[in-house]
mmCIF file of C-alpha atoms and ligand atoms in Angstrom:
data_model
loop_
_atom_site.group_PDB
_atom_site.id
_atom_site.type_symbol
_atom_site.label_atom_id
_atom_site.label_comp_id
_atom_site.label_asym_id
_atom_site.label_seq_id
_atom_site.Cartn_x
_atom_site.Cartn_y
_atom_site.Cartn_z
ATOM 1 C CA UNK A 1 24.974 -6.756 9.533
ATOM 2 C CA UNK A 2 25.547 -3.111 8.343
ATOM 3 C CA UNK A 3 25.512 -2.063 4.863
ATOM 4 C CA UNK A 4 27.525 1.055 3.942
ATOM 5 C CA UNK A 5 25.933 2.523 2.062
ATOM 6 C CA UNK A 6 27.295 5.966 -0.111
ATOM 7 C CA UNK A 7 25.495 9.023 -0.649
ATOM 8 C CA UNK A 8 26.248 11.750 -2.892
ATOM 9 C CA UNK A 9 24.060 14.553 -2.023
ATOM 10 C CA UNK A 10 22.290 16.868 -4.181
ATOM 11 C CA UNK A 11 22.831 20.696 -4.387
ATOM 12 C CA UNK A 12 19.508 21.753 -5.618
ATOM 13 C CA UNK A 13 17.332 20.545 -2.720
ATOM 14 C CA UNK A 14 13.589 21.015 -3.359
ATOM 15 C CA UNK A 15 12.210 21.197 0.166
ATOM 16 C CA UNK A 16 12.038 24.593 0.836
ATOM 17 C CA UNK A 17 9.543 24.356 -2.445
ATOM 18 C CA UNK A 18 7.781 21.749 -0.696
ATOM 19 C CA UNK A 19 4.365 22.898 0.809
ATOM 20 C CA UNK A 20 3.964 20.783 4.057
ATOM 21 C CA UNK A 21 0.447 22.198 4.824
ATOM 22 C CA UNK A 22 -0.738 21.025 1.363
ATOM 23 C CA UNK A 23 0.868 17.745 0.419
ATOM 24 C CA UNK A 24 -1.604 15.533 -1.236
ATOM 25 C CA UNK A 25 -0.440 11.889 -2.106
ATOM 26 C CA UNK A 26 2.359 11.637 -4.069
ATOM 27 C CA UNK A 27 2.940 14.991 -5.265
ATOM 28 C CA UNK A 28 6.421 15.840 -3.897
ATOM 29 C CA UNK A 29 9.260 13.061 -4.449
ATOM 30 C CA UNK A 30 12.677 13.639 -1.861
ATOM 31 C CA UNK A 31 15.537 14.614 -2.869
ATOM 32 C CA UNK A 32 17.134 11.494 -3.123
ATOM 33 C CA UNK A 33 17.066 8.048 -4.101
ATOM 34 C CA UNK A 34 18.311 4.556 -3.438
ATOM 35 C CA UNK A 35 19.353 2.522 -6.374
ATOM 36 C CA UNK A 36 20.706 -1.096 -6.564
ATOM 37 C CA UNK A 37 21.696 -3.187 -9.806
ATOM 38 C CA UNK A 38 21.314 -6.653 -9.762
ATOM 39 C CA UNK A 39 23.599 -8.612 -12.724
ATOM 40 C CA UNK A 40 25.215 -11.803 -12.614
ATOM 41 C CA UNK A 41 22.909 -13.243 -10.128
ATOM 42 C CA UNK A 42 23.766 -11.268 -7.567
ATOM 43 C CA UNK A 43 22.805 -7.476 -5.753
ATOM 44 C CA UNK A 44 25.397 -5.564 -6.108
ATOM 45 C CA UNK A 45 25.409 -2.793 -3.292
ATOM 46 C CA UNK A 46 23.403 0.100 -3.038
ATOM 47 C CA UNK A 47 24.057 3.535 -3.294
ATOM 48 C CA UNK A 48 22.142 6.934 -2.663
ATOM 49 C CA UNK A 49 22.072 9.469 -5.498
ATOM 50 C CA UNK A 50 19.214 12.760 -5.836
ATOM 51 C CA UNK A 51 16.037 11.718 -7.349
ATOM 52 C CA UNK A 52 16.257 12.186 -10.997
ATOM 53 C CA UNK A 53 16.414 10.611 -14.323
ATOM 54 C CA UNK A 54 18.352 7.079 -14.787
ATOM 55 C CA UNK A 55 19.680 6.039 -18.130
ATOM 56 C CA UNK A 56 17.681 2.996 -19.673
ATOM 57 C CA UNK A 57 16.915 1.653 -23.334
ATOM 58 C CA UNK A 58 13.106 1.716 -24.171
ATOM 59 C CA UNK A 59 13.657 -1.951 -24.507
ATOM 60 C CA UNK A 60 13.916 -2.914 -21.026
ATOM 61 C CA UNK A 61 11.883 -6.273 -20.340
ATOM 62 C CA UNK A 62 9.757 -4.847 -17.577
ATOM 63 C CA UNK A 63 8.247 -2.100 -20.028
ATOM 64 C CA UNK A 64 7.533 -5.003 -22.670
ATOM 65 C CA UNK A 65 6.616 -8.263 -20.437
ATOM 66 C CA UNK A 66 5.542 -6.218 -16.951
ATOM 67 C CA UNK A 67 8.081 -7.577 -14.333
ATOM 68 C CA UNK A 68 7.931 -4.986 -12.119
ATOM 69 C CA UNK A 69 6.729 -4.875 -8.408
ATOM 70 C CA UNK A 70 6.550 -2.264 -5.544
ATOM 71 C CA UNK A 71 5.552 -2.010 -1.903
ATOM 72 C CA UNK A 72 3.943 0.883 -0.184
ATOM 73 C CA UNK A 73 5.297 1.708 3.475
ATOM 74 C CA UNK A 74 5.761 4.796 5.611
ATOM 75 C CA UNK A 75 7.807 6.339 8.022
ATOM 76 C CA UNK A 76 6.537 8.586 11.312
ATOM 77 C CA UNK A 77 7.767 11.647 13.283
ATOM 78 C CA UNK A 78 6.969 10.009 16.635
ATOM 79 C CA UNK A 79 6.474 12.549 19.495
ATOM 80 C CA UNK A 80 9.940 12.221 20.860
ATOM 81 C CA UNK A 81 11.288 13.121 17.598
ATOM 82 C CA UNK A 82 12.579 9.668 16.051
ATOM 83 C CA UNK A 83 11.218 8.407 12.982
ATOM 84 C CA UNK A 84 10.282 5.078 12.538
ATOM 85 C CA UNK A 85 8.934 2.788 9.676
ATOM 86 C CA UNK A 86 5.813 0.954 10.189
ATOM 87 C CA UNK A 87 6.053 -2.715 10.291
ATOM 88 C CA UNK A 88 8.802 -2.803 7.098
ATOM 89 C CA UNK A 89 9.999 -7.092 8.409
ATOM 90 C CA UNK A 90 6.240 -7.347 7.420
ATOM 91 C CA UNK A 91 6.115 -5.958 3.972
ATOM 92 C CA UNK A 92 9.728 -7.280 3.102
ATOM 93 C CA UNK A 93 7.887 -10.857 3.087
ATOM 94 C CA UNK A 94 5.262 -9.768 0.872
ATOM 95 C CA UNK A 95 7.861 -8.592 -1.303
ATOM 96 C CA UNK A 96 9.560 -11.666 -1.400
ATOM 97 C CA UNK A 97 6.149 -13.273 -2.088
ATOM 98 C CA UNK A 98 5.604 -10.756 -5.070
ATOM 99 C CA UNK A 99 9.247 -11.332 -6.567
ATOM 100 C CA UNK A 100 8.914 -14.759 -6.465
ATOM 101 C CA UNK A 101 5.493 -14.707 -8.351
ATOM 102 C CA UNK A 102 7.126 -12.667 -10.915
ATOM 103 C CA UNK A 103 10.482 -14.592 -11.595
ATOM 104 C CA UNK A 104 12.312 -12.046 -9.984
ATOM 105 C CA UNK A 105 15.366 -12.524 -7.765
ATOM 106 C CA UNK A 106 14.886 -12.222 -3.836
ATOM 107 C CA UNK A 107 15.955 -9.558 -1.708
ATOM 108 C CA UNK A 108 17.656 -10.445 1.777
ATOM 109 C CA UNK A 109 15.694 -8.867 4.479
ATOM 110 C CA UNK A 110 18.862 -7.156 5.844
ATOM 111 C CA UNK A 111 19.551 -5.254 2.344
ATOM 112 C CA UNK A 112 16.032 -4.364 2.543
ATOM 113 C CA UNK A 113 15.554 -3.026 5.927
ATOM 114 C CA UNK A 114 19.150 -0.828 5.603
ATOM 115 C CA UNK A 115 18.392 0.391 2.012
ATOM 116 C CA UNK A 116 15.160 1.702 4.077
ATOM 117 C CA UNK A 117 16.726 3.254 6.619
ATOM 118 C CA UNK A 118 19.881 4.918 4.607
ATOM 119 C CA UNK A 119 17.258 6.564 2.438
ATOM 120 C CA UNK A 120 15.266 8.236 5.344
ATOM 121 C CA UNK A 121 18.501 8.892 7.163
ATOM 122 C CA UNK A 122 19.724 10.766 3.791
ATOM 123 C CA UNK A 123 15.974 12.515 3.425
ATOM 124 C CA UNK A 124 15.159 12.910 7.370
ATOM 125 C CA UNK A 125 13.746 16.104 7.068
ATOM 126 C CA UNK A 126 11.308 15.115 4.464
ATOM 127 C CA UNK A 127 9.827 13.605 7.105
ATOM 128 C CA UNK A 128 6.472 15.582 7.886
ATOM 129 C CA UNK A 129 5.183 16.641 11.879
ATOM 130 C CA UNK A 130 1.794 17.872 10.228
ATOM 131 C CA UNK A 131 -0.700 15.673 11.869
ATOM 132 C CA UNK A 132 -1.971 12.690 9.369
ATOM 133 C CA UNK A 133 1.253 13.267 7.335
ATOM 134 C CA UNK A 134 3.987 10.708 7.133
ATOM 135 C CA UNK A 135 6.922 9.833 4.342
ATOM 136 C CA UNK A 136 5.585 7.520 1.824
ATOM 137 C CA UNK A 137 8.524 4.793 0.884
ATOM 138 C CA UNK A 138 7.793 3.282 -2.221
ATOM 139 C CA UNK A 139 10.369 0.508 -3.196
ATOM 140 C CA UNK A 140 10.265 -0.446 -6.635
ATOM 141 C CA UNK A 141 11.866 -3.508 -8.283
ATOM 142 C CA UNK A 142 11.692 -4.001 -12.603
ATOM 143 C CA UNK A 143 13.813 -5.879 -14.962
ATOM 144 C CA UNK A 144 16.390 -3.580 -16.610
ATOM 145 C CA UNK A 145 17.964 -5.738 -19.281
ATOM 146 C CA UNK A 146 17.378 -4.391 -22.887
ATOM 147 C CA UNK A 147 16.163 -7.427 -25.205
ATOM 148 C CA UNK A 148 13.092 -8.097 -27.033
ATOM 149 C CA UNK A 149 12.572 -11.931 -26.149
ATOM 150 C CA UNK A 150 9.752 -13.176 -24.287
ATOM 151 C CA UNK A 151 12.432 -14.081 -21.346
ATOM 152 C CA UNK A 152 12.547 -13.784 -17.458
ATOM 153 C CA UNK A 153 15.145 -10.821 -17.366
ATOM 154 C CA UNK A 154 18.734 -11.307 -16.315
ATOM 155 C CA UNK A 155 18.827 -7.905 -14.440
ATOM 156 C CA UNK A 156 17.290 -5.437 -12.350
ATOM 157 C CA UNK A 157 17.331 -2.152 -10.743
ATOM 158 C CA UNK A 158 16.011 -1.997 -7.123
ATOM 159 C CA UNK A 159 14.874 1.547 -6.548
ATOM 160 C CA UNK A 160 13.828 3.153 -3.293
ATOM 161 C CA UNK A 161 11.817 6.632 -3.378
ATOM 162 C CA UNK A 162 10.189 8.429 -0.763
ATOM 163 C CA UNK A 163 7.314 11.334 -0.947
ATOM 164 C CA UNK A 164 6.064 13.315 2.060
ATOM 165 C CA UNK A 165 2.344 12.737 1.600
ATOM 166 C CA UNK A 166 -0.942 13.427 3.524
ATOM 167 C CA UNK A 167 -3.928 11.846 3.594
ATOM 168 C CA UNK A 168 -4.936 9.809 0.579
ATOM 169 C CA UNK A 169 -8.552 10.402 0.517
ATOM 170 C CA UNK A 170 -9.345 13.904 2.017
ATOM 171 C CA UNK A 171 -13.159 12.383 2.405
ATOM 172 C CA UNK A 172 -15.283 9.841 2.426
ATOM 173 C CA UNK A 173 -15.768 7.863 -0.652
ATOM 174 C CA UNK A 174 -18.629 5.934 -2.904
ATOM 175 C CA UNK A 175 -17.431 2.646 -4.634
ATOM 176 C CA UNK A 176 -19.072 1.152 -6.883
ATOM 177 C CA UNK A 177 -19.358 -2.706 -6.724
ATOM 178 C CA UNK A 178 -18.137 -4.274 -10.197
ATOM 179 C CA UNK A 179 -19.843 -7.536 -11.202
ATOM 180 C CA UNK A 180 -18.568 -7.183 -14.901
ATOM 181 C CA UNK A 181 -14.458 -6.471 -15.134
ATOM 182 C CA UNK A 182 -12.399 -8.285 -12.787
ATOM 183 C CA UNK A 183 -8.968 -6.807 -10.953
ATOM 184 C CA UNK A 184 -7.792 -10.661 -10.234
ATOM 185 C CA UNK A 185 -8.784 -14.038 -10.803
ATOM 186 C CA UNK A 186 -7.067 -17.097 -7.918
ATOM 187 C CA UNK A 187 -4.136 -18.206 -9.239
ATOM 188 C CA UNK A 188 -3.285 -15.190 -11.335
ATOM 189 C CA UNK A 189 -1.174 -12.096 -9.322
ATOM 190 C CA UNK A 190 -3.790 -10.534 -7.000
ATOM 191 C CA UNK A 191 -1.881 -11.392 -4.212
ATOM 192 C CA UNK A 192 1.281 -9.716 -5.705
ATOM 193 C CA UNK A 193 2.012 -6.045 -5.662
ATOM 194 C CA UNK A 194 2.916 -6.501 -9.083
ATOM 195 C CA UNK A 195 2.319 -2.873 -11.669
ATOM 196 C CA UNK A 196 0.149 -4.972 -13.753
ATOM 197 C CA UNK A 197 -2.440 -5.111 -11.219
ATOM 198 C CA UNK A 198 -2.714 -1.613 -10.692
ATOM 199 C CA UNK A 199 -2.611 -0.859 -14.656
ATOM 200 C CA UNK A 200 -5.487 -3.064 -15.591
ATOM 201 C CA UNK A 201 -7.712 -1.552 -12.933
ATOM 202 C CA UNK A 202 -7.665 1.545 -14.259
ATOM 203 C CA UNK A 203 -9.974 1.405 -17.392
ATOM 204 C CA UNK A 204 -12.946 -0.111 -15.111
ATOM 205 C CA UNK A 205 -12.215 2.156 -12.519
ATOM 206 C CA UNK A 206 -12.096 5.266 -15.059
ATOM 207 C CA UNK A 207 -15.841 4.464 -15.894
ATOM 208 C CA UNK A 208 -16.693 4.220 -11.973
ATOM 209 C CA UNK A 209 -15.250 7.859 -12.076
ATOM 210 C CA UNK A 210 -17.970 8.523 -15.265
ATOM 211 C CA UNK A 211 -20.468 7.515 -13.292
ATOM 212 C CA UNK A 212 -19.599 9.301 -10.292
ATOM 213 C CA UNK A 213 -17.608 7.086 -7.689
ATOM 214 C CA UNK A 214 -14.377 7.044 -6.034
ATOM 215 C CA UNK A 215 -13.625 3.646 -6.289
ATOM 216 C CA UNK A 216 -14.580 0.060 -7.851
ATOM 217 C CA UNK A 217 -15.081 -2.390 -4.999
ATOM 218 C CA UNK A 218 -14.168 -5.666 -6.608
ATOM 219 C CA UNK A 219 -15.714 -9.109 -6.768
ATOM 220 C CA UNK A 220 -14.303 -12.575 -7.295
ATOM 221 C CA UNK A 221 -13.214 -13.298 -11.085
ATOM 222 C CA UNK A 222 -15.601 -16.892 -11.025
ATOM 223 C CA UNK A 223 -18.845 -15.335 -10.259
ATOM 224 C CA UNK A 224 -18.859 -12.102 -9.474
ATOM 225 C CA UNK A 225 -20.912 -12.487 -5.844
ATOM 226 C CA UNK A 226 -18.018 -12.082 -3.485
ATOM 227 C CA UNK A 227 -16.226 -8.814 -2.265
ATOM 228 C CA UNK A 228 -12.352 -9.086 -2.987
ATOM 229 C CA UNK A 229 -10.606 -5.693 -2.331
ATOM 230 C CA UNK A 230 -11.034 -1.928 -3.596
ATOM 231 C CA UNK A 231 -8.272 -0.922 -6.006
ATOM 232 C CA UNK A 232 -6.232 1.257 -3.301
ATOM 233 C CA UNK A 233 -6.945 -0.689 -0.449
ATOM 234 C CA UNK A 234 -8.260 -3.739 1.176
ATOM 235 C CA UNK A 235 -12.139 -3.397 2.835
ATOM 236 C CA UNK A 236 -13.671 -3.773 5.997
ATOM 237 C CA UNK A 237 -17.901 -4.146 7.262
ATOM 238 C CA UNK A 238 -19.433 -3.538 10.588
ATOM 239 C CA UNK A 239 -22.165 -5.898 10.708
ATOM 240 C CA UNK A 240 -24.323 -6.382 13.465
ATOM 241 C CA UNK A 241 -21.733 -5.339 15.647
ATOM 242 C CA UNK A 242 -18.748 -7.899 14.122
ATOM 243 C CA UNK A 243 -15.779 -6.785 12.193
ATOM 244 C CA UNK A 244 -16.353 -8.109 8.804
ATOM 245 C CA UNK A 245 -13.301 -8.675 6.386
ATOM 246 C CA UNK A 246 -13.073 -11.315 3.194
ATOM 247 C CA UNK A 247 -10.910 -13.884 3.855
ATOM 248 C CA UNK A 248 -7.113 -13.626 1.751
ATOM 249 C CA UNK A 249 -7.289 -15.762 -1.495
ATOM 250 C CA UNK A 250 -4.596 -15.658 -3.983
ATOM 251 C CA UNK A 251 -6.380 -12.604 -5.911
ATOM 252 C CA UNK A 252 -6.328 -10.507 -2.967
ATOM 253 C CA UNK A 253 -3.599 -8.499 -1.563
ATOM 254 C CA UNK A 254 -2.303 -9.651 2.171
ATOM 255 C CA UNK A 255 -2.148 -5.774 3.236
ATOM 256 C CA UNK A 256 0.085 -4.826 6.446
ATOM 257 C CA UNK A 257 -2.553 -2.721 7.400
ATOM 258 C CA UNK A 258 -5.396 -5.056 6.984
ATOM 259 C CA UNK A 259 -3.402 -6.926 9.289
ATOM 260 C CA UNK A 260 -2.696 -4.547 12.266
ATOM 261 C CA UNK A 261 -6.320 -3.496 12.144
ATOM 262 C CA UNK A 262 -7.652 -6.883 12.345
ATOM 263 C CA UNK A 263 -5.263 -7.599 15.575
ATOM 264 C CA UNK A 264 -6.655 -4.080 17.300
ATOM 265 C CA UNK A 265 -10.202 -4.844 16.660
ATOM 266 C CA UNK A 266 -9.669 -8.035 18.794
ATOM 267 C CA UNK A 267 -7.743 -6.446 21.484
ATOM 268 C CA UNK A 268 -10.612 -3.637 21.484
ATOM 269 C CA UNK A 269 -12.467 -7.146 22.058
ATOM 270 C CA UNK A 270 -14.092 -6.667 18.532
ATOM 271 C CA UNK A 271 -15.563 -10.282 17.050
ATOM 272 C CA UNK A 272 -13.375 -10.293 13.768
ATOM 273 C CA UNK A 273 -14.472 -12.537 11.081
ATOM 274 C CA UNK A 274 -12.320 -13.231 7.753
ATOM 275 C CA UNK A 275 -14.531 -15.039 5.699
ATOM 276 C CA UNK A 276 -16.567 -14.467 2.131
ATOM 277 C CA UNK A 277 -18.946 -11.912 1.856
ATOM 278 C CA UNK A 278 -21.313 -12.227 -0.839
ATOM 279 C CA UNK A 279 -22.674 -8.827 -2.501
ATOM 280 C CA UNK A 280 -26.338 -10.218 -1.592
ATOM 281 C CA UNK A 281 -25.042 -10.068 2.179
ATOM 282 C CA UNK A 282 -24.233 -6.375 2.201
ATOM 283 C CA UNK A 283 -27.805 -5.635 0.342
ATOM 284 C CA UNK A 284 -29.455 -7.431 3.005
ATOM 285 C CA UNK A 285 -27.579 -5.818 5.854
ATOM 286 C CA UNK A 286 -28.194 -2.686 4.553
ATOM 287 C CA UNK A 287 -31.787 -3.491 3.702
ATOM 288 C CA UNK A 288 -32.053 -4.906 8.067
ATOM 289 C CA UNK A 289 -30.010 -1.684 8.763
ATOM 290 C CA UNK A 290 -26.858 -4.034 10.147
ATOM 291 C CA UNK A 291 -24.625 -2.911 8.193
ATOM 292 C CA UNK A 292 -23.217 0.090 10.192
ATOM 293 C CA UNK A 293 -20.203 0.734 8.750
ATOM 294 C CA UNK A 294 -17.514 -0.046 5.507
ATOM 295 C CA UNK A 295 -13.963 1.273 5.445
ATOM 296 C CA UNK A 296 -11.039 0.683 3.281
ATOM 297 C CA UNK A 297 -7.954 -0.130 5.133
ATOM 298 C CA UNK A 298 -4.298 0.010 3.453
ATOM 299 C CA UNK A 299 -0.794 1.901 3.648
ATOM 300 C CA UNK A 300 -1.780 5.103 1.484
ATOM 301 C CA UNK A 301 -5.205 4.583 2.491
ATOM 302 C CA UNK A 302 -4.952 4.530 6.017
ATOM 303 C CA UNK A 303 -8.415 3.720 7.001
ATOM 304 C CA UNK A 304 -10.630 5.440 4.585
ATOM 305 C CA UNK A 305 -14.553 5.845 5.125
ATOM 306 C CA UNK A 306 -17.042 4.537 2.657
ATOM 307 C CA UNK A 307 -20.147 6.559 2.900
ATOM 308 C CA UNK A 308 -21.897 4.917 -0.678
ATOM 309 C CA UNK A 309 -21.988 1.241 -1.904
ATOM 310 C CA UNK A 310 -23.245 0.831 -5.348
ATOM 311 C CA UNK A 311 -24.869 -2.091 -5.854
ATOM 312 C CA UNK A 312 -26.894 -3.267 -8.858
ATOM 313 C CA UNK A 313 -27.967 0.067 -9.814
ATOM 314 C CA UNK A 314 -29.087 0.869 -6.113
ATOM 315 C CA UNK A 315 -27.181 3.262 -4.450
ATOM 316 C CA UNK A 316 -26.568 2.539 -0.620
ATOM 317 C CA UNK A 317 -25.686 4.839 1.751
ATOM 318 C CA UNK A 318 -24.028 5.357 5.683
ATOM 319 C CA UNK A 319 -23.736 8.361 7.566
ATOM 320 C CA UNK A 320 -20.067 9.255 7.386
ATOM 321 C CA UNK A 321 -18.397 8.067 10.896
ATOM 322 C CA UNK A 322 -18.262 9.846 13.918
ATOM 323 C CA UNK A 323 -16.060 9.718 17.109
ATOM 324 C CA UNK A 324 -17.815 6.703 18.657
ATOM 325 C CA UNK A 325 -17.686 4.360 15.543
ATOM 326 C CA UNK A 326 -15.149 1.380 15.248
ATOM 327 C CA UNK A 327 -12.967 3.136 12.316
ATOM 328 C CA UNK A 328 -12.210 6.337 14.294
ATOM 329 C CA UNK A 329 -11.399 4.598 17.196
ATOM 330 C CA UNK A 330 -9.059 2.085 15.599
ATOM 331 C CA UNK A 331 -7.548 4.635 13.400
ATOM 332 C CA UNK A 332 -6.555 7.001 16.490
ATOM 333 C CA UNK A 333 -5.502 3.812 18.081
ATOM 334 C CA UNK A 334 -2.735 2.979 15.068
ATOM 335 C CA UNK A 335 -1.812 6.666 15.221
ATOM 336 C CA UNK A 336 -0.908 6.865 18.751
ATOM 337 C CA UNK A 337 0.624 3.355 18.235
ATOM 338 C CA UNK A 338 3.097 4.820 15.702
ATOM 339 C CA UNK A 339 3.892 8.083 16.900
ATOM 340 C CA UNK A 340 5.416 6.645 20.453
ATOM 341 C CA UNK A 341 2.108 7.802 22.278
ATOM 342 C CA UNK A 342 1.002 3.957 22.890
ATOM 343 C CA UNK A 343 3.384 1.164 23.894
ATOM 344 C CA UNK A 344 3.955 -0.752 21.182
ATOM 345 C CA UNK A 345 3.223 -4.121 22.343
ATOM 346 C CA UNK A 346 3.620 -5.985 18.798
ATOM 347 C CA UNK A 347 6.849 -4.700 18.111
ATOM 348 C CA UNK A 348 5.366 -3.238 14.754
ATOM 349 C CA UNK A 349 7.639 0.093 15.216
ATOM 350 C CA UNK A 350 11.209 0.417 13.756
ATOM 351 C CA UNK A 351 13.236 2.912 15.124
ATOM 352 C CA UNK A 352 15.850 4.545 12.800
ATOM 353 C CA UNK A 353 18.438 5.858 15.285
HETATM 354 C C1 COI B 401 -0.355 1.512 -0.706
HETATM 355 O O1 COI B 401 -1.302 1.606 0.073
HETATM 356 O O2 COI B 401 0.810 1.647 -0.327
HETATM 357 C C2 COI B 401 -0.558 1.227 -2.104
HETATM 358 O O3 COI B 401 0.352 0.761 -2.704
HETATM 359 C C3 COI B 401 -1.857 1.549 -2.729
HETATM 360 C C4 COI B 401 -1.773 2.544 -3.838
HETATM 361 C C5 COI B 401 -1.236 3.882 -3.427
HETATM 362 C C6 COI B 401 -1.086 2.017 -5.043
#
């Protein structure tokens, strides 16, 4: 099935403004966006505009009662000069998995997948070369009708925007492990890529900052002795040689990169366990000298070193990772992967022709 999809295109393009060599995360937005309206139970079909404002009452539900969800995905210069997006059929389920969890109406992979590709093909030179760079795509979904009622909103606006970003951390980070605030608890949203998630995570995460770290490294909502996730990314323990991961619960997020690094490690004939990790495990391993390395692993994230765990007013520490460790390796392995230099054996690349 193929979508038409229109474009009008802008005349004031910003990307000769744009400083490829110094991108950050986030900074720049494209010059255009896709939009789609759902009313009357039904998507109606989507269209590319330029990135700008869009006309909405201040009493749309998802500002009021927080239905609103994203994904985080990104596209690749491979070496032949294609672009392709990483693994999107993967993150359209979670999607579907956040919508649902939210009330919100699903979104047939096909509309997905096309919106996706329309959007890059309208922005393809957004697209960065720079080494470590890629085009962000962040689709975002929020209730759009105006009413003040504690209701599951009628309508929605399904908006696709895309930066050209770099890496997310440009160095190693400290997190701090939180045993008092919680991100999560199982059966609330963790799972979900739902805003709320991300908003309440910012006042603990603010005094982590205080206090001098990059990141809170969450534990479970019950007791506080198991590693869930860091805010930005899911996380990841060399210990005694095995790759170390907590297992998914419903107050964790399934991450697409999480995922593909798991399924490397055990082709680089890693041992990869997904189970719980209690906080008192990582003291001890550090304590026996085990623990060789932690990493967060996510979209934006890529695979980001941890070089300080926080711990009950200790402060742990690793050397930061050199060429030989099992986060370098797999990270150059996923890079190659997506830029056409490795065959792609999962089928994890989609090619926009
Ligand atoms: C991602 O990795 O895509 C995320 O959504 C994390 C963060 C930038 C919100």
């Amino acid at each position: 099935m193929t979508i038409d999809i229109p474009v009008t295109r802008t005349t004031q393009s910003r990307l000769a403004e744009t400083d490829f060599n110094n991108l950050g995360f986030g900074t720049y937005i494209s010059d255009h966006m896709l939009v789609a309206d759902y009313h009357s139970g039904v998507w109606h079909k989507p269209y590319i505009r330029p990135f700008g404002e869009i006309g909405m009452t201040p009493a749309i539900l998802a500002l009021h009662y927080g239905q609103a969800i994203f994904e985080g995905m990104k596209a690749f210069r491979m070496k032949d000069g294609r672009i392709n997006i990483f693994r999107p059929h993967r993150h359209h389920q979670r999607l579907l998995r956040s919508l649902d969890r939210m009330c919100m109406p699903p979104i047939a992979e096909d509309f997905f997948i096309h919106s996706l590709a329309a959007i890059i093909r309208a922005d393809a030179d957004w697209v960065p070369t720079q080494e470590g760079c890629s085009l962000y795509l962040r689709p975002v979904v929020f209730a759009t009708e105006s009413r003040l009622g504690v209701k599951v909103s009628d309508e929605y606006k399904f908006v696709v925007l895309t930066s050209p970003v770099g890496p997310y951390f440009t160095k190693p980070i400290r997190v701090k492990v939180e045993q008092h605030y919680v991100r999560a608890a199982e059966g609330g949203t963790g799972f979900a890529k739902c805003a709320g998630n991300y908003g309440g995570a910012f006042y603990p995460t603010a005094l982590a900052k205080k206090e001098g770290f990059d990141q809170v490294l969450w534990t479970d909502a019950q007791s506080h002795q198991y590693i869930d996730e860091s805010g930005a990314m899911n996380v990841m323990f060399v210990i005694d040689g095995k790759i170390v991961t907590p297992q998914l619960t419903s107050a964790i997020l399934d991450g697409v990169t999480r995922d593909s690094i798991l399924t490397l490690a055990a082709e680089m004939g890693m041992t990869v366990e997904q189970r719980r990790i209690s906080v008192a495990e990582l003291e001890t391993a550090f304590k026996n000298n085990t623990l060789t390395e932690a990493f967060g692993v996510g979209t934006a994230a890529v695979v980001s070193a941890i070089t300080g765990i926080h711990i009950h007013g200790t402060d742990y520490t690793l050397a930061p990772p050199d060429a030989s460790s099992f986060q370098l390796r797999v990270k150059q392995l996923l890079s190659e992967l997506r830029a056409g230099i490795r065959p792609d054996t999962h089928g994890w690349n989609y090619v926009i022709d």
